């Protein structure tokens, strides 16, 4: 897709598998919404083709295909009418008689916890209730493909969490094919089995949520999926079961087999770093001494930046696994990570 001389979307191929939940993650302007609109046949690509269940979409069948797709936007698009009328709109536009609309819609109003609001004006709804109304409208259509553009991002944290849980259950029970755009890594990981990471209009990586989050294929993807420790280095040699990478004046050990001399980036998620107050004299791979130079204590735990000499590492210490006495800035700790937790990006 081009806008003037700017290419907003350039994707070789993307296949959405029937019954799957696919998350599209990426920074602002990456092309996520554009991709969703192309899938919804709301935007024609300048070049390229869109297929729906094997049929190429074109002028003759676009409307018929669009009727098998439902889309939910970040801001609920509601008319100044009752919740029921708003939720019934899609079915009404598709010509369903009132009785059938009632039969199809009622279970969704109940399922989404808004049946008691049926007669209420959409103008008086909270953000969460309004988004539930849009979801009811979309789900009542029984679409074969549900597309959602940041559906939960405008909600307050409590409404968001509750709706996220409800929606997760609905996805599980219906098995509906879903593609959703999000900026939230946690949301992508929780709701989707596959994740596509977008950057500059490209699909930078597509794979299972585990592979994308734990094994990003580039530094850009690593950054987008929140890998905080990326150490550029060179493969120095093999030591028993481990490959040794010289990075930042230290040696990092990985279980990955790599060619000696290769330029690589060793990635370690902050969650995979262990911290302790016990010093250890034995030579253990990936064990360092680090001084806390930055400490950010959140609800779930502490985000700690450690100065390990030439190496700087970010670690997350979950509150429940917290050291008996909370860590303090300036304190020196033993820092350790497993060679299995060192993911390596080659030729970045
Ligand atoms: P965000 O996370 O901010 O919603 P996004 O990943 O959804 O971003 P898109 O909305 O798809 O990104 O936009 C991709 C690029 O295309 C951006 O640079 C945007 O400015 C540009 N763009 C989108 N729509 C138009 C338009 N109608 N005219 C011109 N440029 C557009």
Short mmCIF file of C-alpha atoms and ligand atoms in Angstrom, two decimals:
data_model
loop_
_atom_site.label_atom_id
_atom_site.label_comp_id
_atom_site.label_asym_id
_atom_site.label_seq_id
_atom_site.Cartn_x
_atom_site.Cartn_y
_atom_site.Cartn_z
CA UNK A 1 0.00 0.00 0.00
CA UNK A 2 1.36 3.39 -0.98
CA UNK A 3 0.29 6.82 0.13
CA UNK A 4 1.80 9.21 -2.41
CA UNK A 5 5.45 8.20 -2.64
CA UNK A 6 5.45 6.60 0.80
CA UNK A 7 5.12 2.83 1.07
CA UNK A 8 2.96 2.17 4.11
CA UNK A 9 2.73 -1.60 3.71
CA UNK A 10 4.99 -4.04 1.93
CA UNK A 11 4.30 -7.66 2.76
CA UNK A 12 5.38 -10.59 0.71
CA UNK A 13 2.83 -13.01 2.08
CA UNK A 14 0.80 -13.44 5.19
CA UNK A 15 -1.55 -16.32 5.76
CA UNK A 16 -4.07 -16.25 8.55
CA UNK A 17 -4.87 -19.78 9.61
CA UNK A 18 -8.49 -20.69 10.17
CA UNK A 19 -9.29 -20.78 13.88
CA UNK A 20 -6.16 -19.00 15.02
CA UNK A 21 -5.63 -15.83 17.01
CA UNK A 22 -2.92 -13.69 15.44
CA UNK A 23 -1.59 -10.53 17.07
CA UNK A 24 0.06 -7.71 15.12
CA UNK A 25 2.54 -5.85 17.24
CA UNK A 26 4.66 -2.86 16.29
CA UNK A 27 5.43 0.81 16.89
CA UNK A 28 3.30 3.74 15.70
CA UNK A 29 3.11 4.03 11.94
CA UNK A 30 4.36 0.46 11.35
CA UNK A 31 1.40 -0.30 9.06
CA UNK A 32 -0.69 -2.45 11.41
CA UNK A 33 -3.97 -0.64 10.81
CA UNK A 34 -3.29 -0.51 7.08
CA UNK A 35 -2.77 -4.27 7.04
CA UNK A 36 -5.98 -4.83 8.98
CA UNK A 37 -7.89 -2.61 6.54
CA UNK A 38 -6.47 -4.54 3.60
CA UNK A 39 -7.59 -7.79 5.22
CA UNK A 40 -11.05 -6.31 5.81
CA UNK A 41 -11.16 -5.27 2.12
CA UNK A 42 -11.67 -1.71 3.30
CA UNK A 43 -8.44 -0.65 1.61
CA UNK A 44 -7.30 -1.77 -1.80
CA UNK A 45 -3.60 -2.52 -2.04
CA UNK A 46 -1.79 -0.73 -4.88
CA UNK A 47 -0.25 -4.05 -5.81
CA UNK A 48 -0.80 -7.53 -4.43
CA UNK A 49 -3.76 -9.77 -3.84
CA UNK A 50 -6.03 -10.75 -1.02
CA UNK A 51 -7.61 -14.19 -0.82
CA UNK A 52 -10.43 -15.29 1.42
CA UNK A 53 -10.76 -19.05 1.84
CA UNK A 54 -8.93 -19.52 -1.43
CA UNK A 55 -11.06 -17.06 -3.43
CA UNK A 56 -9.31 -14.02 -4.78
CA UNK A 57 -11.06 -10.87 -3.62
CA UNK A 58 -12.19 -8.56 -6.40
CA UNK A 59 -14.94 -6.16 -7.34
CA UNK A 60 -17.42 -8.98 -7.95
CA UNK A 61 -17.11 -10.72 -4.58
CA UNK A 62 -15.74 -8.02 -2.23
CA UNK A 63 -19.11 -7.26 -0.67
CA UNK A 64 -19.93 -10.93 -0.14
CA UNK A 65 -16.54 -11.49 1.52
CA UNK A 66 -16.85 -8.36 3.63
CA UNK A 67 -20.05 -9.79 5.04
CA UNK A 68 -18.09 -12.71 6.42
CA UNK A 69 -15.72 -10.37 8.25
CA UNK A 70 -16.38 -8.15 11.29
CA UNK A 71 -14.16 -5.39 12.54
CA UNK A 72 -13.89 -3.66 15.90
CA UNK A 73 -12.02 -0.38 16.27
CA UNK A 74 -10.19 1.27 19.15
CA UNK A 75 -12.97 3.81 19.61
CA UNK A 76 -16.39 2.16 19.63
CA UNK A 77 -18.35 3.55 16.69
CA UNK A 78 -21.77 3.91 18.24
CA UNK A 79 -24.83 5.75 17.01
CA UNK A 80 -26.88 7.92 19.32
CA UNK A 81 -29.30 5.08 20.01
CA UNK A 82 -29.81 2.33 22.59
CA UNK A 83 -27.25 -0.36 23.34
CA UNK A 84 -29.57 -2.91 21.75
CA UNK A 85 -30.03 -0.89 18.57
CA UNK A 86 -26.31 -0.36 18.30
CA UNK A 87 -25.48 -4.00 18.86
CA UNK A 88 -28.20 -5.03 16.39
CA UNK A 89 -26.98 -2.67 13.68
CA UNK A 90 -24.79 -5.14 11.78
CA UNK A 91 -27.52 -7.76 11.62
CA UNK A 92 -30.10 -5.15 10.63
CA UNK A 93 -27.90 -3.87 7.81
CA UNK A 94 -27.62 -7.43 6.60
CA UNK A 95 -31.39 -7.64 6.41
CA UNK A 96 -32.15 -10.00 9.29
CA UNK A 97 -35.73 -9.84 10.59
CA UNK A 98 -36.22 -8.46 14.13
CA UNK A 99 -36.99 -11.84 15.65
CA UNK A 100 -33.84 -13.42 14.33
CA UNK A 101 -31.82 -10.41 15.41
CA UNK A 102 -33.15 -10.90 18.94
CA UNK A 103 -32.31 -14.63 18.89
CA UNK A 104 -28.80 -14.07 17.62
CA UNK A 105 -27.98 -11.01 19.67
CA UNK A 106 -29.39 -11.89 23.09
CA UNK A 107 -26.76 -14.53 23.98
CA UNK A 108 -23.97 -12.08 23.11
CA UNK A 109 -25.46 -9.28 25.16
CA UNK A 110 -25.58 -11.69 28.06
CA UNK A 111 -22.19 -13.16 27.45
CA UNK A 112 -20.67 -9.69 27.33
CA UNK A 113 -22.52 -8.62 30.47
CA UNK A 114 -24.50 -5.79 28.86
CA UNK A 115 -27.97 -7.35 28.57
CA UNK A 116 -29.18 -5.21 31.48
CA UNK A 117 -28.08 -2.10 29.57
CA UNK A 118 -30.06 -2.95 26.42
CA UNK A 119 -32.39 0.04 26.66
CA UNK A 120 -29.71 2.48 27.77
CA UNK A 121 -28.54 5.22 25.45
CA UNK A 122 -25.07 4.57 24.06
CA UNK A 123 -24.17 8.12 25.12
CA UNK A 124 -24.36 7.16 28.79
CA UNK A 125 -22.01 4.16 28.58
CA UNK A 126 -18.57 3.81 30.09
CA UNK A 127 -15.70 3.07 27.70
CA UNK A 128 -15.75 -0.61 28.65
CA UNK A 129 -19.52 -0.94 28.16
CA UNK A 130 -19.30 0.84 24.82
CA UNK A 131 -16.56 -1.51 23.63
CA UNK A 132 -18.61 -4.50 24.83
CA UNK A 133 -21.46 -3.17 22.68
CA UNK A 134 -19.19 -3.04 19.61
CA UNK A 135 -17.98 -6.56 20.33
CA UNK A 136 -21.56 -7.81 20.65
CA UNK A 137 -22.35 -6.19 17.30
CA UNK A 138 -19.38 -7.91 15.67
CA UNK A 139 -19.83 -11.33 17.30
CA UNK A 140 -23.58 -11.49 16.63
CA UNK A 141 -22.71 -11.48 12.93
CA UNK A 142 -20.96 -14.81 13.49
CA UNK A 143 -18.12 -13.67 11.25
CA UNK A 144 -15.57 -16.10 9.87
CA UNK A 145 -12.88 -13.53 10.54
CA UNK A 146 -12.82 -11.03 13.37
CA UNK A 147 -10.47 -8.07 13.04
CA UNK A 148 -9.75 -5.84 16.02
CA UNK A 149 -7.73 -2.64 16.00
CA UNK A 150 -6.43 -1.96 19.51
CA UNK A 151 -9.79 -2.91 21.01
CA UNK A 152 -8.79 -2.52 24.65
CA UNK A 153 -6.29 0.31 24.58
CA UNK A 154 -8.67 3.16 25.40
CA UNK A 155 -10.01 1.45 28.53
CA UNK A 156 -9.01 2.01 32.13
CA UNK A 157 -6.84 -0.79 33.56
CA UNK A 158 -9.61 -2.54 35.50
CA UNK A 159 -12.19 -2.53 32.69
CA UNK A 160 -9.45 -3.60 30.33
CA UNK A 161 -8.38 -6.58 32.38
CA UNK A 162 -11.94 -7.81 32.88
CA UNK A 163 -12.84 -7.40 29.20
CA UNK A 164 -9.57 -9.04 28.18
CA UNK A 165 -10.41 -12.10 30.29
CA UNK A 166 -14.00 -12.24 28.96
CA UNK A 167 -12.77 -11.87 25.41
CA UNK A 168 -10.15 -14.57 25.88
CA UNK A 169 -12.86 -16.97 27.01
CA UNK A 170 -15.05 -16.07 24.02
CA UNK A 171 -12.14 -16.70 21.64
CA UNK A 172 -11.49 -20.05 23.25
CA UNK A 173 -15.13 -21.15 23.23
CA UNK A 174 -15.95 -20.01 19.69
CA UNK A 175 -12.59 -20.75 18.05
CA UNK A 176 -13.22 -17.70 15.89
CA UNK A 177 -10.36 -16.67 13.57
CA UNK A 178 -9.09 -13.43 15.03
CA UNK A 179 -6.47 -10.90 13.99
CA UNK A 180 -5.86 -8.03 16.36
CA UNK A 181 -3.58 -5.05 16.50
CA UNK A 182 -2.01 -4.09 19.76
CA UNK A 183 0.85 -2.10 21.23
CA UNK A 184 0.72 -4.16 24.35
CA UNK A 185 3.19 -7.06 24.50
CA UNK A 186 1.39 -8.69 27.38
CA UNK A 187 -1.91 -8.54 25.49
CA UNK A 188 -0.31 -10.01 22.35
CA UNK A 189 1.30 -12.83 24.32
CA UNK A 190 -1.84 -13.60 26.36
CA UNK A 191 -4.38 -13.61 23.55
CA UNK A 192 -2.50 -14.87 20.51
CA UNK A 193 -0.76 -18.12 19.66
CA UNK A 194 0.99 -16.42 16.73
CA UNK A 195 2.45 -12.96 16.64
CA UNK A 196 3.48 -10.80 13.70
CA UNK A 197 5.89 -7.98 14.42
CA UNK A 198 5.61 -5.02 12.08
CA UNK A 199 8.15 -2.31 11.41
CA UNK A 200 8.19 0.29 8.63
CA UNK A 201 5.40 -1.44 6.74
CA UNK A 202 7.21 -4.78 6.78
CA UNK A 203 6.38 -7.96 8.60
CA UNK A 204 9.70 -8.18 10.40
CA UNK A 205 8.91 -11.51 12.07
CA UNK A 206 5.97 -13.89 12.15
CA UNK A 207 5.82 -16.98 14.31
CA UNK A 208 4.58 -18.58 17.49
CA UNK A 209 4.44 -16.19 20.41
CA UNK A 210 7.25 -18.13 22.08
CA UNK A 211 9.54 -17.85 19.07
CA UNK A 212 8.84 -14.17 18.51
CA UNK A 213 9.20 -13.15 22.16
CA UNK A 214 12.05 -15.47 23.11
CA UNK A 215 13.86 -15.75 19.78
CA UNK A 216 13.57 -12.45 17.92
CA UNK A 217 15.28 -12.54 14.53
CA UNK A 218 16.72 -9.02 14.62
CA UNK A 219 17.63 -6.31 17.09
CA UNK A 220 14.64 -4.28 15.97
CA UNK A 221 12.26 -7.13 16.75
CA UNK A 222 14.11 -7.76 20.02
CA UNK A 223 13.45 -4.16 20.99
CA UNK A 224 9.78 -4.31 19.97
CA UNK A 225 9.17 -7.50 21.96
CA UNK A 226 10.98 -6.03 24.96
CA UNK A 227 14.33 -7.83 25.13
CA UNK A 228 16.32 -5.40 27.24
CA UNK A 229 19.78 -6.94 27.07
CA UNK A 230 21.25 -7.09 23.56
CA UNK A 231 25.02 -7.51 23.59
CA UNK A 232 26.85 -7.27 20.26
CA UNK A 233 29.89 -9.54 20.20
CA UNK A 234 31.98 -12.09 18.37
CA UNK A 235 31.97 -15.87 18.76
CA UNK A 236 35.26 -16.68 20.47
CA UNK A 237 35.20 -20.44 20.72
CA UNK A 238 33.58 -23.61 22.02
CA UNK A 239 33.86 -24.65 25.65
CA UNK A 240 32.34 -28.07 26.30
CA UNK A 241 28.60 -27.80 25.68
CA UNK A 242 28.69 -24.06 25.32
CA UNK A 243 29.61 -21.51 22.70
CA UNK A 244 31.54 -18.57 24.09
CA UNK A 245 30.77 -15.06 22.88
CA UNK A 246 33.11 -12.17 23.64
CA UNK A 247 30.89 -9.16 24.25
CA UNK A 248 31.40 -5.92 26.15
CA UNK A 249 34.71 -7.15 27.54
CA UNK A 250 33.11 -10.22 29.13
CA UNK A 251 32.34 -13.76 28.05
CA UNK A 252 28.76 -14.84 27.56
CA UNK A 253 28.01 -18.56 27.25
CA UNK A 254 25.19 -19.91 25.13
CA UNK A 255 23.91 -23.39 24.34
CA UNK A 256 23.56 -22.38 20.67
CA UNK A 257 26.13 -23.83 18.26
CA UNK A 258 27.79 -21.03 16.30
CA UNK A 259 30.71 -20.56 14.00
CA UNK A 260 33.85 -19.16 15.57
CA UNK A 261 34.47 -15.59 14.44
CA UNK A 262 30.80 -14.87 13.63
CA UNK A 263 29.48 -11.47 14.59
CA UNK A 264 26.41 -11.94 16.73
CA UNK A 265 24.14 -10.24 19.22
CA UNK A 266 23.53 -12.10 22.49
CA UNK A 267 20.03 -11.41 23.80
CA UNK A 268 18.92 -12.05 27.36
CA UNK A 269 15.48 -11.12 28.63
CA UNK A 270 15.50 -9.17 31.89
CA UNK A 271 13.13 -11.80 33.33
CA UNK A 272 15.78 -14.49 32.79
CA UNK A 273 18.42 -12.89 34.99
CA UNK A 274 18.79 -14.23 38.53
CA UNK A 275 20.00 -12.01 41.33
CA UNK A 276 21.29 -13.00 44.74
CA UNK A 277 23.24 -11.56 47.63
CA UNK A 278 25.38 -14.66 48.00
CA UNK A 279 28.79 -14.36 46.50
CA UNK A 280 30.16 -17.44 44.77
CA UNK A 281 33.83 -18.14 44.23
CA UNK A 282 33.39 -20.99 41.73
CA UNK A 283 33.74 -20.22 38.02
CA UNK A 284 30.22 -20.45 36.68
CA UNK A 285 29.28 -19.45 33.12
CA UNK A 286 27.37 -16.17 32.88
CA UNK A 287 27.93 -15.16 36.48
CA UNK A 288 28.96 -11.59 37.21
CA UNK A 289 29.10 -9.13 40.04
CA UNK A 290 26.93 -6.09 39.48
CA UNK A 291 26.27 -2.85 41.28
CA UNK A 292 22.73 -1.51 41.21
CA UNK A 293 22.86 1.84 39.44
CA UNK A 294 19.17 2.25 38.78
CA UNK A 295 16.17 0.81 40.57
CA UNK A 296 12.55 1.19 39.55
CA UNK A 297 10.17 -0.53 41.93
CA UNK A 298 6.77 -1.33 40.44
CA UNK A 299 3.78 -3.28 41.71
CA UNK A 300 4.91 -6.63 40.37
CA UNK A 301 8.59 -6.21 41.11
CA UNK A 302 11.76 -4.27 40.58
CA UNK A 303 13.43 -3.28 37.32
CA UNK A 304 17.12 -3.12 38.12
CA UNK A 305 20.00 -1.77 36.04
CA UNK A 306 23.31 -3.33 37.05
CA UNK A 307 26.79 -2.13 36.30
CA UNK A 308 28.92 -5.26 35.87
CA UNK A 309 32.17 -3.53 34.97
CA UNK A 310 32.19 -3.16 31.20
CA UNK A 311 28.81 -4.80 30.95
CA UNK A 312 25.49 -3.21 31.85
CA UNK A 313 22.50 -5.50 32.40
CA UNK A 314 18.83 -4.96 33.10
CA UNK A 315 17.15 -7.50 35.39
CA UNK A 316 13.58 -7.91 36.59
CA UNK A 317 13.11 -9.13 40.11
CA UNK A 318 9.56 -10.28 40.76
CA UNK A 319 8.26 -9.03 44.10
CA UNK A 320 7.30 -12.50 45.29
CA UNK A 321 10.76 -13.77 44.50
CA UNK A 322 12.28 -10.65 45.94
CA UNK A 323 15.33 -10.83 48.10
CA UNK A 324 14.21 -10.92 51.75
CA UNK A 325 15.34 -7.35 52.09
CA UNK A 326 14.40 -5.13 49.16
CA UNK A 327 17.32 -4.19 46.89
CA UNK A 328 18.76 -0.70 47.14
CA UNK A 329 20.69 1.51 44.76
CA UNK A 330 24.44 1.17 45.15
CA UNK A 331 24.19 -2.39 46.46
CA UNK A 332 26.36 -5.11 44.90
CA UNK A 333 24.69 -8.37 43.84
CA UNK A 334 25.61 -11.61 42.14
CA UNK A 335 24.08 -11.67 38.66
CA UNK A 336 23.56 -14.90 36.74
CA UNK A 337 21.75 -16.21 33.69
CA UNK A 338 21.54 -19.64 32.14
CA UNK A 339 23.38 -20.31 28.86
CA UNK A 340 20.04 -21.68 27.63
CA UNK A 341 18.50 -18.23 28.16
CA UNK A 342 21.00 -16.58 25.81
CA UNK A 343 19.33 -16.20 22.45
CA UNK A 344 21.67 -15.32 19.62
CA UNK A 345 20.91 -13.13 16.62
CA UNK A 346 23.29 -13.80 13.78
CA UNK A 347 24.32 -11.39 11.01
CA UNK A 348 22.20 -8.57 12.38
P1 LIG B 1 -0.50 3.22 14.99
O1 LIG B 1 0.08 2.22 15.93
O2 LIG B 1 -0.01 4.59 15.27
O3 LIG B 1 -1.98 3.13 14.84
P2 LIG B 1 -0.07 1.68 12.56
O4 LIG B 1 1.00 0.68 12.71
O5 LIG B 1 -1.46 1.20 12.64
O6 LIG B 1 0.17 2.89 13.56
P3 LIG B 1 -0.83 2.77 10.01
O7 LIG B 1 -1.99 3.55 10.57
O8 LIG B 1 -1.16 1.56 9.23
O9 LIG B 1 0.19 2.41 11.15
O10 LIG B 1 0.02 3.75 9.11
C1 LIG B 1 1.16 3.34 8.39
C2 LIG B 1 1.78 4.55 7.70
O11 LIG B 1 0.91 5.02 6.68
C3 LIG B 1 2.00 5.73 8.63
O12 LIG B 1 3.20 6.35 8.28
C4 LIG B 1 0.82 6.63 8.35
O13 LIG B 1 1.16 7.98 8.57
C5 LIG B 1 0.56 6.37 6.90
N1 LIG B 1 -0.87 6.54 6.56
C6 LIG B 1 -1.90 5.83 7.05
N2 LIG B 1 -3.06 6.21 6.50
C7 LIG B 1 -2.75 7.20 5.63
C8 LIG B 1 -3.51 8.02 4.73
N3 LIG B 1 -4.83 7.87 4.61
N4 LIG B 1 -2.84 8.92 3.98
C9 LIG B 1 -1.52 9.05 4.06
N5 LIG B 1 -0.74 8.31 4.88
C10 LIG B 1 -1.35 7.41 5.65
#
